Tab-separated table of C-alpha atoms in Angstrom:
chain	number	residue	atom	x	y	z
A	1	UNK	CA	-12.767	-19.967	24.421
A	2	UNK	CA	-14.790	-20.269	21.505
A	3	UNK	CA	-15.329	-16.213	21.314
A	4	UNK	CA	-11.614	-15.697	21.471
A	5	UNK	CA	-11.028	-17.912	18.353
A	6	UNK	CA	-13.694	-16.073	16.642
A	7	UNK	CA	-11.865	-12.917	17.197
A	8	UNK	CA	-8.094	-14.129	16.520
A	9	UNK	CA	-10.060	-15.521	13.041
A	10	UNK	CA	-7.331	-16.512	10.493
A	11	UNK	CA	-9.026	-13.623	8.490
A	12	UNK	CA	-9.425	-16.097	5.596
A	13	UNK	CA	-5.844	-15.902	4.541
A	14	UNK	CA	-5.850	-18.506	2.567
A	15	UNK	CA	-9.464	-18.895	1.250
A	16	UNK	CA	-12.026	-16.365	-0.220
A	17	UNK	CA	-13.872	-14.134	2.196
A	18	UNK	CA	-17.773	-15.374	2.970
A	19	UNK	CA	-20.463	-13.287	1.933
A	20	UNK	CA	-21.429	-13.295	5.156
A	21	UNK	CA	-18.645	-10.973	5.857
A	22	UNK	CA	-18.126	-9.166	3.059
A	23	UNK	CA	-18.343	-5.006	3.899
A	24	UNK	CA	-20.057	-1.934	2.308
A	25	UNK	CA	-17.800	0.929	0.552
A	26	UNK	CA	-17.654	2.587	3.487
A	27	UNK	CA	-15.255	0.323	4.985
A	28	UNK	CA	-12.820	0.347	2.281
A	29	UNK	CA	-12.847	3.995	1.922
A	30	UNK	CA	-11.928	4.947	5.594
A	31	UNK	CA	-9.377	2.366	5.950
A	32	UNK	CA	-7.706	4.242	2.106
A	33	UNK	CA	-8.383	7.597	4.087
A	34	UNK	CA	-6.681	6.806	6.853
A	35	UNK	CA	-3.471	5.075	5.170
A	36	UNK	CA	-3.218	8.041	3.473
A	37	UNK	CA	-3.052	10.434	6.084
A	38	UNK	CA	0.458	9.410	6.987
A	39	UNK	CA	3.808	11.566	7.709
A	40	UNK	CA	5.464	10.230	4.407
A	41	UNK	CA	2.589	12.172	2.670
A	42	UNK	CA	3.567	15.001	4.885
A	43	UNK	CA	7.322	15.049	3.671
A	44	UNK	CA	6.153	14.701	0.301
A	45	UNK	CA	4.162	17.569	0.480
A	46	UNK	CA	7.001	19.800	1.860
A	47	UNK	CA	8.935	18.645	-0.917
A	48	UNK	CA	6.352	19.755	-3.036
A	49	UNK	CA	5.739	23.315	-1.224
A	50	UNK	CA	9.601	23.814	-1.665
A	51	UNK	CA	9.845	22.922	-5.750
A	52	UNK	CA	7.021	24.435	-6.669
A	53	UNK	CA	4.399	27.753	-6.797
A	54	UNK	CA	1.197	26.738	-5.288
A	55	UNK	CA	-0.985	26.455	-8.148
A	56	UNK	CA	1.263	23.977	-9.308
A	57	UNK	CA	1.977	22.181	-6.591
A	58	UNK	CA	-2.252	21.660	-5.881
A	59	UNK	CA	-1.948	20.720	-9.463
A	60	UNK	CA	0.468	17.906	-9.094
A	61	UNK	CA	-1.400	16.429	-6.118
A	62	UNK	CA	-4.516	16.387	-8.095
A	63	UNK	CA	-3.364	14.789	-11.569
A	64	UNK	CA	-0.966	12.138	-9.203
A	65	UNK	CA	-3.881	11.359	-6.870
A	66	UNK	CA	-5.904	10.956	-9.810
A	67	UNK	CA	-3.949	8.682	-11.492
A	68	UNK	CA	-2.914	6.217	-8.325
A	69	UNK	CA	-6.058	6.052	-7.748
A	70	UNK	CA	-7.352	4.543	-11.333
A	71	UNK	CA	-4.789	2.101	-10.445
A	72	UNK	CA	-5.478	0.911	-7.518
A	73	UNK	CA	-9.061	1.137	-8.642
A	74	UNK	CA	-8.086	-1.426	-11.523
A	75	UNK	CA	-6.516	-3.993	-9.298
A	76	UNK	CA	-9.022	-3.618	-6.336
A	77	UNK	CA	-11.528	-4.882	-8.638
A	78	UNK	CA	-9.460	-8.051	-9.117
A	79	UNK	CA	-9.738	-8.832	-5.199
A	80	UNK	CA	-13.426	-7.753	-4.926
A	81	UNK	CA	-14.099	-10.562	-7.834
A	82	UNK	CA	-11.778	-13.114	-6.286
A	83	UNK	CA	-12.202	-12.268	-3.069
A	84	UNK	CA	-8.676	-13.405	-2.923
A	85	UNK	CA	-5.517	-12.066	-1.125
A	86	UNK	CA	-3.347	-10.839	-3.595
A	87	UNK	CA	-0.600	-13.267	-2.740
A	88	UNK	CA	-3.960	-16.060	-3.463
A	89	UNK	CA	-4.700	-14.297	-6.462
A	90	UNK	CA	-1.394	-14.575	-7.754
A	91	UNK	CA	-1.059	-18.548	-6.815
A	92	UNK	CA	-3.432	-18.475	-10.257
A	93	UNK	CA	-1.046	-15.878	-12.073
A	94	UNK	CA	2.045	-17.799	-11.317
A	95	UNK	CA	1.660	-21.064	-9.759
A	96	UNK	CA	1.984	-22.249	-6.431
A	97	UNK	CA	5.291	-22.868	-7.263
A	98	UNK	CA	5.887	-19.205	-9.027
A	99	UNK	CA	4.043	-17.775	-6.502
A	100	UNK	CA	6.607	-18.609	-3.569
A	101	UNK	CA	9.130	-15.900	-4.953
A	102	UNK	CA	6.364	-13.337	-4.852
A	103	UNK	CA	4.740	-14.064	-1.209
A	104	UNK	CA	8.411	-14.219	-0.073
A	105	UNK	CA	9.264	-10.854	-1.568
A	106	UNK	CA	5.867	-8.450	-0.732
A	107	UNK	CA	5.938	-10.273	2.780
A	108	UNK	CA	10.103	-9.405	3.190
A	109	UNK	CA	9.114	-5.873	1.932
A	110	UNK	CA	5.756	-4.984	3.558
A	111	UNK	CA	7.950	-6.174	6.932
A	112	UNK	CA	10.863	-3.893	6.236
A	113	UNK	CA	8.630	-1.063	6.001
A	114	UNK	CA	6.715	-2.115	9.396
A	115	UNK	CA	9.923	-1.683	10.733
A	116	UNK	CA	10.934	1.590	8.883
A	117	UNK	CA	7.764	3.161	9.890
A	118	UNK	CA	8.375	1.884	13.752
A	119	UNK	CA	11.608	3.464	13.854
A	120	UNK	CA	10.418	6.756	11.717
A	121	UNK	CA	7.446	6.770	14.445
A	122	UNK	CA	9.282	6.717	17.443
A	123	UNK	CA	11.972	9.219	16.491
A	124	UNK	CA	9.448	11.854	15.543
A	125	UNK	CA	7.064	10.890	18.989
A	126	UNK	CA	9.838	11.467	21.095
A	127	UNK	CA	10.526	14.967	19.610
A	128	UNK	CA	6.970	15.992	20.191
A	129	UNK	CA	7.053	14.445	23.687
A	130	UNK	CA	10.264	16.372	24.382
A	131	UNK	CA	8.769	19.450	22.459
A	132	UNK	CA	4.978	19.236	24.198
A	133	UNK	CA	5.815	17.731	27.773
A	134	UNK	CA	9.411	17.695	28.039
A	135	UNK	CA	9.534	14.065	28.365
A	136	UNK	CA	12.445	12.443	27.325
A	137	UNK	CA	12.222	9.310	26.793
A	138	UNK	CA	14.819	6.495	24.605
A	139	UNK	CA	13.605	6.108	21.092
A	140	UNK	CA	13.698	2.004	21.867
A	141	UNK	CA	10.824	2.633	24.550
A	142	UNK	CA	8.217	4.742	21.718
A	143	UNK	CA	9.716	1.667	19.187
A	144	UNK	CA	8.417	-0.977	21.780
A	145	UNK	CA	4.795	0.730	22.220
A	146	UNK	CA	4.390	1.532	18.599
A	147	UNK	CA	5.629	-2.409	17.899
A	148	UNK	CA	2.670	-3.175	20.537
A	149	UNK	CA	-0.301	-1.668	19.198
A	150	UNK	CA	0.583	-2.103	15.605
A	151	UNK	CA	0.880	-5.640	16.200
A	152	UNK	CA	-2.249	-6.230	18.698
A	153	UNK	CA	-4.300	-4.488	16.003
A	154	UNK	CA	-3.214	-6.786	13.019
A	155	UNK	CA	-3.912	-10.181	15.441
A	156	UNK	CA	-7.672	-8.988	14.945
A	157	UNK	CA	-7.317	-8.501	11.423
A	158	UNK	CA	-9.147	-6.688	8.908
A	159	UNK	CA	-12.198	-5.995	11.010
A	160	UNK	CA	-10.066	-4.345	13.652
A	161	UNK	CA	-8.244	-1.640	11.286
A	162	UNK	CA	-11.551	-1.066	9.447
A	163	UNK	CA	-12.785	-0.295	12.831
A	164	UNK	CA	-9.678	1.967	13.986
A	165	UNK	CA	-10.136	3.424	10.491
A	166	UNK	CA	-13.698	4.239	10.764
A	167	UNK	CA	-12.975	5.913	14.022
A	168	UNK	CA	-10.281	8.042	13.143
A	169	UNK	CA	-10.340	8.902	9.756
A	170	UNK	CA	-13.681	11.882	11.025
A	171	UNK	CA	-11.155	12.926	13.890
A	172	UNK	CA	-8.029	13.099	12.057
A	173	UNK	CA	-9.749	15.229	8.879
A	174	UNK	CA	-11.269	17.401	11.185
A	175	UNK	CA	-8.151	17.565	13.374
A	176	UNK	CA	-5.784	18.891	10.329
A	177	UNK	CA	-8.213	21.142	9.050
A	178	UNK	CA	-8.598	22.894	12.238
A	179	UNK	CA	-4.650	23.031	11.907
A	180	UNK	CA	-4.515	24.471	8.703
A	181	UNK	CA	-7.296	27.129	9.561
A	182	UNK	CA	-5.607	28.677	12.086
A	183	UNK	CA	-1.871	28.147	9.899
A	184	UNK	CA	-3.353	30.283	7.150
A	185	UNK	CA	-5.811	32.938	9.649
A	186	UNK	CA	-2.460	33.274	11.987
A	187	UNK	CA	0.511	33.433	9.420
A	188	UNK	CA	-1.569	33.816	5.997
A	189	UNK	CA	0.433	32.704	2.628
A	190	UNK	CA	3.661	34.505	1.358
A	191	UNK	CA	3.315	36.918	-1.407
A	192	UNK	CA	6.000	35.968	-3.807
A	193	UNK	CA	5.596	32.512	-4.944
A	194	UNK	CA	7.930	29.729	-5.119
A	195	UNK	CA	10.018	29.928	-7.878
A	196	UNK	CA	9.858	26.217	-9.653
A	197	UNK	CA	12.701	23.988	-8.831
A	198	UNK	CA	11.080	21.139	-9.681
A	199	UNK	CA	9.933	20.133	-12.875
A	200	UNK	CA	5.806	19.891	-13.012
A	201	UNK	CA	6.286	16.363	-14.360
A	202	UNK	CA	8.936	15.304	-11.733
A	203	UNK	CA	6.298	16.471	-9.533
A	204	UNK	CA	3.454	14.701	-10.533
A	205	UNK	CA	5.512	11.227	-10.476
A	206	UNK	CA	6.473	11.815	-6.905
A	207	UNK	CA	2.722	11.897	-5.915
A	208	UNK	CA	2.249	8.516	-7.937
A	209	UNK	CA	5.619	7.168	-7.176
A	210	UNK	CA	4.743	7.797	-3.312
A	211	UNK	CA	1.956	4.403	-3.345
A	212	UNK	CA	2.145	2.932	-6.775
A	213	UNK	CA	3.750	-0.518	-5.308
A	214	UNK	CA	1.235	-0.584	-2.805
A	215	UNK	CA	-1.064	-0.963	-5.688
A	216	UNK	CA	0.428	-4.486	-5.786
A	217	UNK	CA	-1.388	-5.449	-2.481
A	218	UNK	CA	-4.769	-4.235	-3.497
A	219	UNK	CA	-6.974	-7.147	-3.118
A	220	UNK	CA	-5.670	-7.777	0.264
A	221	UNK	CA	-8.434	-4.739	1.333
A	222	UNK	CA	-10.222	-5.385	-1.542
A	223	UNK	CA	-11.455	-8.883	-1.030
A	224	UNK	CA	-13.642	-7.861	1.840
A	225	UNK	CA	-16.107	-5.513	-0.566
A	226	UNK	CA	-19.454	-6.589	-1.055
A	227	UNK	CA	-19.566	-5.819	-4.465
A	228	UNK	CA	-17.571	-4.608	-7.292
A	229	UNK	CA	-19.708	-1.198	-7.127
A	230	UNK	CA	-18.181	-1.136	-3.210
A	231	UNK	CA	-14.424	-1.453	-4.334
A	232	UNK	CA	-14.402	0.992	-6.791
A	233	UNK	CA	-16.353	3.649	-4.858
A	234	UNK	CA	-14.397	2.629	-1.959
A	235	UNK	CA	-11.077	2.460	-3.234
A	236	UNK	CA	-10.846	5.209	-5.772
A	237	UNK	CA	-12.698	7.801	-3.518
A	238	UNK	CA	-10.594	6.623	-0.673
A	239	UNK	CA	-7.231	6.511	-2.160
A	240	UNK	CA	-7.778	9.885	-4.167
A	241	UNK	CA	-8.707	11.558	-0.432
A	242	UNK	CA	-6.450	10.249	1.061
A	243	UNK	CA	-3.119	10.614	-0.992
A	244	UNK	CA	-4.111	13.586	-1.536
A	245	UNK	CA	-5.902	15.247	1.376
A	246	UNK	CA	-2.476	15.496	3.414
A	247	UNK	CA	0.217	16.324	0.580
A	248	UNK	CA	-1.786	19.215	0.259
A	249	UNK	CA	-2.580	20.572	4.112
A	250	UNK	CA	1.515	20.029	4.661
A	251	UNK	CA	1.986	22.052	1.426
A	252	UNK	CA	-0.459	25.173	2.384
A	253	UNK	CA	0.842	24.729	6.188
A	254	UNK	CA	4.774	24.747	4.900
A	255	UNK	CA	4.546	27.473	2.593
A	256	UNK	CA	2.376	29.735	5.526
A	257	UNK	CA	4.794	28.415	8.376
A	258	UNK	CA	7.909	28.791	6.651
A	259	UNK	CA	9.141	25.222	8.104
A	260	UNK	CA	9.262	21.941	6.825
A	261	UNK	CA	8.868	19.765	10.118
A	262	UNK	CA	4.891	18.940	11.170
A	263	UNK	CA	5.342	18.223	13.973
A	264	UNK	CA	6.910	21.612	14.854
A	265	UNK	CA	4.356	23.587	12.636
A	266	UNK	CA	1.698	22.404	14.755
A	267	UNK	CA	3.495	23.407	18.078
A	268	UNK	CA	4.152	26.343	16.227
A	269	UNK	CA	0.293	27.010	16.327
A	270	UNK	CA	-0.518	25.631	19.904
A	271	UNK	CA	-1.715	22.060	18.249
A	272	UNK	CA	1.278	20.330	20.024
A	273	UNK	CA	-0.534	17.808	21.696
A	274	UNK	CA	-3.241	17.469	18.987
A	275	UNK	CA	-0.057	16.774	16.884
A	276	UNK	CA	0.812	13.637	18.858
A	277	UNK	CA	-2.502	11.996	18.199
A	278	UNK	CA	-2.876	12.764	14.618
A	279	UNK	CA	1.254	11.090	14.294
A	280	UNK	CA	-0.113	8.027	16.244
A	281	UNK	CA	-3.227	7.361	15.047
A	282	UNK	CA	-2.173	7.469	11.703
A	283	UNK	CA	0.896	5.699	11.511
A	284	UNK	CA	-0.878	3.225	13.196
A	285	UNK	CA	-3.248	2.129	10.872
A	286	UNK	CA	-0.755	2.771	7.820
A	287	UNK	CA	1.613	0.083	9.765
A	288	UNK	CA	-1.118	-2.229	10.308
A	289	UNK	CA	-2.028	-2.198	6.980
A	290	UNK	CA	1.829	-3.484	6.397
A	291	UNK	CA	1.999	-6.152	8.732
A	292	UNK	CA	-1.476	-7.061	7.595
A	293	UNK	CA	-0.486	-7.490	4.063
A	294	UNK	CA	2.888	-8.629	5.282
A	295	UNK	CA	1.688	-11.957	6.835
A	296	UNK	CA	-0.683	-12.774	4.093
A	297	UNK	CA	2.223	-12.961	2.000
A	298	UNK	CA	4.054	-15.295	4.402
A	299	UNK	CA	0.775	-16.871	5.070
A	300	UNK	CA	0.832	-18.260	1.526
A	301	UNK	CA	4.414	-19.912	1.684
A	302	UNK	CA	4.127	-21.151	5.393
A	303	UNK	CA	0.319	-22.412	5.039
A	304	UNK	CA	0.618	-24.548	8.415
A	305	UNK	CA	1.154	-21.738	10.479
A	306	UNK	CA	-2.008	-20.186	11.954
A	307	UNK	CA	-2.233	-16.344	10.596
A	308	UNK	CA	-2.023	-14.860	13.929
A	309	UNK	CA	1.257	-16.858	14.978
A	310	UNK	CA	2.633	-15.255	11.906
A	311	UNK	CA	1.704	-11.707	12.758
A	312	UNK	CA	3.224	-12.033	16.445
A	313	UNK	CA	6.522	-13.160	14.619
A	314	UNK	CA	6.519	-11.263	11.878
A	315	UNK	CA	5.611	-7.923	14.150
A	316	UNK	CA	7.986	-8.967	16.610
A	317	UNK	CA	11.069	-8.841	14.048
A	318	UNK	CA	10.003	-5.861	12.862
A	319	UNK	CA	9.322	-4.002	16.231
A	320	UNK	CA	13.113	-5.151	17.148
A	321	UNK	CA	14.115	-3.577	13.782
A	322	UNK	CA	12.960	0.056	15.129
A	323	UNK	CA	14.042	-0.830	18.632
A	324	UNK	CA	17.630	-1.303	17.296
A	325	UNK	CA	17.428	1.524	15.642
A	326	UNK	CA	18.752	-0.458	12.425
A	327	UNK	CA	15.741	-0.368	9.854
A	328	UNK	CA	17.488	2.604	8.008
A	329	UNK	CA	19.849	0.099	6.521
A	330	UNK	CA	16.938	-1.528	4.791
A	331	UNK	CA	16.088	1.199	2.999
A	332	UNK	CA	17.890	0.476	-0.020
A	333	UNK	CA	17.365	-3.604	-0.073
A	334	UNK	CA	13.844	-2.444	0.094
A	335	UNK	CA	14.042	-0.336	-2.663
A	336	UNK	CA	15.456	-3.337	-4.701
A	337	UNK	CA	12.631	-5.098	-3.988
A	338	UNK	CA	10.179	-2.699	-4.921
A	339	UNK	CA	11.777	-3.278	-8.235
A	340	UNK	CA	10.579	-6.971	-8.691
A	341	UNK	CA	7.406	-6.388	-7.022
A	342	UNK	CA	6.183	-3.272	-9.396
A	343	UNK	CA	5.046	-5.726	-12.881
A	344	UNK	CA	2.973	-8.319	-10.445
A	345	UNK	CA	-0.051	-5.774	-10.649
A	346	UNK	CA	-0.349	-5.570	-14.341
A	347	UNK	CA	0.493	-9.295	-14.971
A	348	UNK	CA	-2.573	-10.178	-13.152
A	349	UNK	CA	-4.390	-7.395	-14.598
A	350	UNK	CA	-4.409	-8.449	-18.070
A	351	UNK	CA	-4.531	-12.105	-16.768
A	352	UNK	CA	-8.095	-11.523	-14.790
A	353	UNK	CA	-9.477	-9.145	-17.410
A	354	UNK	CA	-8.344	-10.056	-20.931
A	355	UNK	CA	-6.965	-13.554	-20.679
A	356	UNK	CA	-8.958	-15.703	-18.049
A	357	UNK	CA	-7.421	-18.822	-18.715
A	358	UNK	CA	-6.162	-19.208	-14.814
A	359	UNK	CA	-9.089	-17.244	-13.261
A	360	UNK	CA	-11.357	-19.787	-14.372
A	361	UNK	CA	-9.702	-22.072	-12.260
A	362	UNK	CA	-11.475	-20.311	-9.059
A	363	UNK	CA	-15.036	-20.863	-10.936
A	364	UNK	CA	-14.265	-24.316	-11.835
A	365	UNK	CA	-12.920	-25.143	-8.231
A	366	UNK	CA	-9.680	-26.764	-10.185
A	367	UNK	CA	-6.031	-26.397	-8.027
A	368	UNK	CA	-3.901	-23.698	-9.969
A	369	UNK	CA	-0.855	-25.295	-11.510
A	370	UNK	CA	2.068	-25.959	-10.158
A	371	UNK	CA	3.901	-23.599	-12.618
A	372	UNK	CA	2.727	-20.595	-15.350
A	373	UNK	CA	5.676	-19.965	-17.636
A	374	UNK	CA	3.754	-17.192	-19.427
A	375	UNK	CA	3.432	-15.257	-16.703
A	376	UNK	CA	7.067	-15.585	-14.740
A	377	UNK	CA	8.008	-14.652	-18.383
A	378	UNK	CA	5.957	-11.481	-18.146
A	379	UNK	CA	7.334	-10.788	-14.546
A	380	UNK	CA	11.080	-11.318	-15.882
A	381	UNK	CA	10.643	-8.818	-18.503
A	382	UNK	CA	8.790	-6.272	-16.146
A	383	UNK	CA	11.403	-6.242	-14.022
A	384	UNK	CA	14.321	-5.749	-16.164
A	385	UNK	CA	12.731	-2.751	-17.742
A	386	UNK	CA	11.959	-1.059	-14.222
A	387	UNK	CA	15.501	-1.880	-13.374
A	388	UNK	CA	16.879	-0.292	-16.285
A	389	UNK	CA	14.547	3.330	-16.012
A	390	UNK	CA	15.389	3.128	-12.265
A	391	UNK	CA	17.563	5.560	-11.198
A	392	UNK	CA	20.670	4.518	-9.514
A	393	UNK	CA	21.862	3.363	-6.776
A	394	UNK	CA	18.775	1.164	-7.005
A	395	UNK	CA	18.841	0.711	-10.836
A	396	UNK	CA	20.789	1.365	-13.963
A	397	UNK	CA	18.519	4.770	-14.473
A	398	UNK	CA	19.467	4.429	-18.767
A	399	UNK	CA	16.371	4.563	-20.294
A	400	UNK	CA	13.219	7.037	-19.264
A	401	UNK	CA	9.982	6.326	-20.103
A	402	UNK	CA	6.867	7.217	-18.036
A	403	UNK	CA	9.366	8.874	-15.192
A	404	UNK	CA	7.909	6.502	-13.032
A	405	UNK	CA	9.720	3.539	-12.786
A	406	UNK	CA	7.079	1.298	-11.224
A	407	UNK	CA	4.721	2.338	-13.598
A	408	UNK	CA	6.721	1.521	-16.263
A	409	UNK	CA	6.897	-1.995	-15.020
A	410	UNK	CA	3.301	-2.505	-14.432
A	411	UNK	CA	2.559	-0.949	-18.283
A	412	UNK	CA	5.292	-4.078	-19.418
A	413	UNK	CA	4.247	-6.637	-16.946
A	414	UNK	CA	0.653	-5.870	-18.597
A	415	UNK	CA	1.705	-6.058	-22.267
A	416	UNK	CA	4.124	-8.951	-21.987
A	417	UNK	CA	1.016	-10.622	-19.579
A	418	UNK	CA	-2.070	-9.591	-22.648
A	419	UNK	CA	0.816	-10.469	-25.798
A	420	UNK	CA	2.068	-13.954	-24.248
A	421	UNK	CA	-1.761	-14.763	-23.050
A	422	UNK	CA	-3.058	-14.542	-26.176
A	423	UNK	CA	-0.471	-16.154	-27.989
A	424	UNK	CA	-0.822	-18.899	-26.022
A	425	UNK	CA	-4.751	-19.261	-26.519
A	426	UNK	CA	-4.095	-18.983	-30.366
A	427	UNK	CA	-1.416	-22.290	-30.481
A	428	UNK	CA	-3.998	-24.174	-28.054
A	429	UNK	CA	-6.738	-23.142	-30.694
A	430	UNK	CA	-4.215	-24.195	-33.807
A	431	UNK	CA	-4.151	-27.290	-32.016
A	432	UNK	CA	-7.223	-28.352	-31.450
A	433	UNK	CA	-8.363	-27.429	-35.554
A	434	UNK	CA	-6.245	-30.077	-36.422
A	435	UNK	CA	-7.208	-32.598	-33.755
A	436	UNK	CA	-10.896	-32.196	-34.978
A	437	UNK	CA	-11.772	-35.346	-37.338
């Protein structure tokens, strides 16, 4: 009995992670790999081989990856420091009271993509099982098994998808190079380029745009490294890989295949069956990784409920959302959401880097307050400007700035976060000048 509670641990949800369990690089960089290797960076990349010549489609990949991967870099080191969950980081950043609206908001969100990516993995699994065996099978039935591994995975926590990761990410790169090796030897590349649809810039911010929210939930892998040396290696190696490893192998195998469906490209090639274990394995560690981040979030608001009784609930809602075949309609409520989630990151950014003032609470073993006016200030802000450069339906769309709406709400979050901060240190150093004697 004692063994299974050891391995249903509440994975330290709502506490730093021991030393004593902290992990090397290596960990964080498989499980970055593998999240990366997913089919939504396989659409992107036929998007990609469609707008654009090849040169400038590698081109885009590159300078994206590059770029989400600083980020997430930046506010990985915040959870290898803390060793915090981000939704436990951000109990410093806003309060446990301003917290609440957060937790609530990247839990509902991370869970409405669980279910998106149930539903988006059981329609394409039973095409290849109709296309490979001729098996056809209801969508609901590939919904339910998705819903079951996904979830028993997460009860185990992050040990279990490092594991997974560690395991697949060697078979799954060696898997889709094989792929593209016999694409390009079998079909070769067309002659006359591509001519560009797609402006180089728009380009570029659809490789960023792709993950740049998920730079929100960060620590939540993050927290496990060893050492800051370990995140950053980890995380910037991993994410740059592994964004941009399969936008690219889904733009050489488009443009040599002529289609834009991977599935069919690799029954195209006789990789059929191959196909179906590169589409499960890696939607299910991308899908872990939601539910995973998902009930930390709750975790924080609902702090007498044991981690794993959150994770059968929460994966249980979201299975039923892919078995009803109705997670499409959350699309665009998700959307919305990514909207007040995009600022968090560079609020607690500046906060853990330039300002301290709540960080030190960790050191000092002091409660966070109950409140931080500063910040929910900075988080307003933040999200009215991503509203307003996001394109509608989902925003206003009226002002451009970066072309990437949630960067442009982490760059205000940060400002607002750094100009507020240190405006606030100044007054508290005003006032104690003139309460010296």
């Amino acid at each position: 009995m004692a063994q299974k509670e050891k391995s249903f641990a509440s994975d330290y949800s709502l506490k730093q992670v021991p030393k004593s369990q902290q992990k090397s690089w290596i960990s964080l960089f498989s499980i970055w790999v593998a999240i990366g290797v997913d089919l939504a960076a396989v659409i992107l990349g036929v998007q990609l081989a469609k707008g654009l010549p090849l040169d400038k489609a590698i081109w885009a990949v590159i300078i994206g990856s590059l770029i989400l991967a600083t980020i997430c870099t930046i506010t990985a080191s915040v959870g290898a420091a803390t060793n915090l969950s981000t939704s436990m980081i951000t109990r410093y950043v806003f309060g446990k009271k301003g917290t609440l609206a957060y937790s609530a908001m990247i839990g509902l969100s991370l869970l409405g993509w669980f279910g998106v990516q149930v539903g988006f993995f059981a329609d394409n699994a039973r095409t290849a099982f109709i296309s490979a065996f001729g098996i056809n099978w209801p969508t609901w039935v590939f919904s339910i098994i998705a819903g079951i591994f996904m979830v028993g995975t997460t009860l185990y926590g992050y040990r279990a998808f490092s594991k997974l990761s560690e395991i697949s990410v060697p078979f799954l790169l060696i898997l889709m190079l094989i792929a593209l090796f016999i694409a390009l030897r079998t079909h070769g590349l067309p002659k006359t380029q591509t001519s560009a649809t797609l402006p180089f810039g728009s380009a570029i911010a659809l490789v960023i745009s792709s993950f740049i929210v998920g730079a929100a939930t960060q620590p939540d892998i993050s927290r496990w490294a060893k050492s800051q040396k370990d995140s950053i290696i980890g995380t910037f190696f991993g994410m740059f890989i592994g964004n941009s490893f399969m936008i690219l192998v889904s733009i050489f195998m488009s443009k040599s295949l002529g289609s834009t469906d991977m599935m069919k490209m690799l029954i195209m090639i006789g990789m059929g069956i191959p196909g179906i274990i590169v589409l499960s394995l890696t939607q299910w560690v991308t899908n872990t990784s939601n539910l995973y981040s998902a009930s930390l979030g709750f975790n924080v608001i609902f702090t007498k409920v044991k981690f794993r009784t959150l994770v059968l609930i929460l994966g249980t809602i979201g299975t039923l959302l892919g078995v009803f075949g109705i997670y499409n309609q959350f699309v665009p409520f998700l959307n919305i959401l990514g909207i007040f989630i995009a600022p968090v990151p560079g609020i607690y950014i500046a906060e853990f880097y330039f300002i301290k003032k709540e960080f030190n609470r960790i050191s000092d073993r002091e409660e966070p307050k109950s409140i931080v006016w500063r910040s929910m200030a900075s988080w307003v802000v933040g999200i009215v400007v991503t509203y307003l450069t996001t394109d509608a339906p989902t925003g206003l769309g009226i002002i451009k700035l970066t072309q990437i709406p949630p960067l442009d709400g982490i760059l205000f979050g940060f400002f607002m976060q750094l100009l507020l901060g240190y405006f606030a240190k100044s007054k508290k150093d005003e006032t104690l000048e003139v309460e010296k004697p």
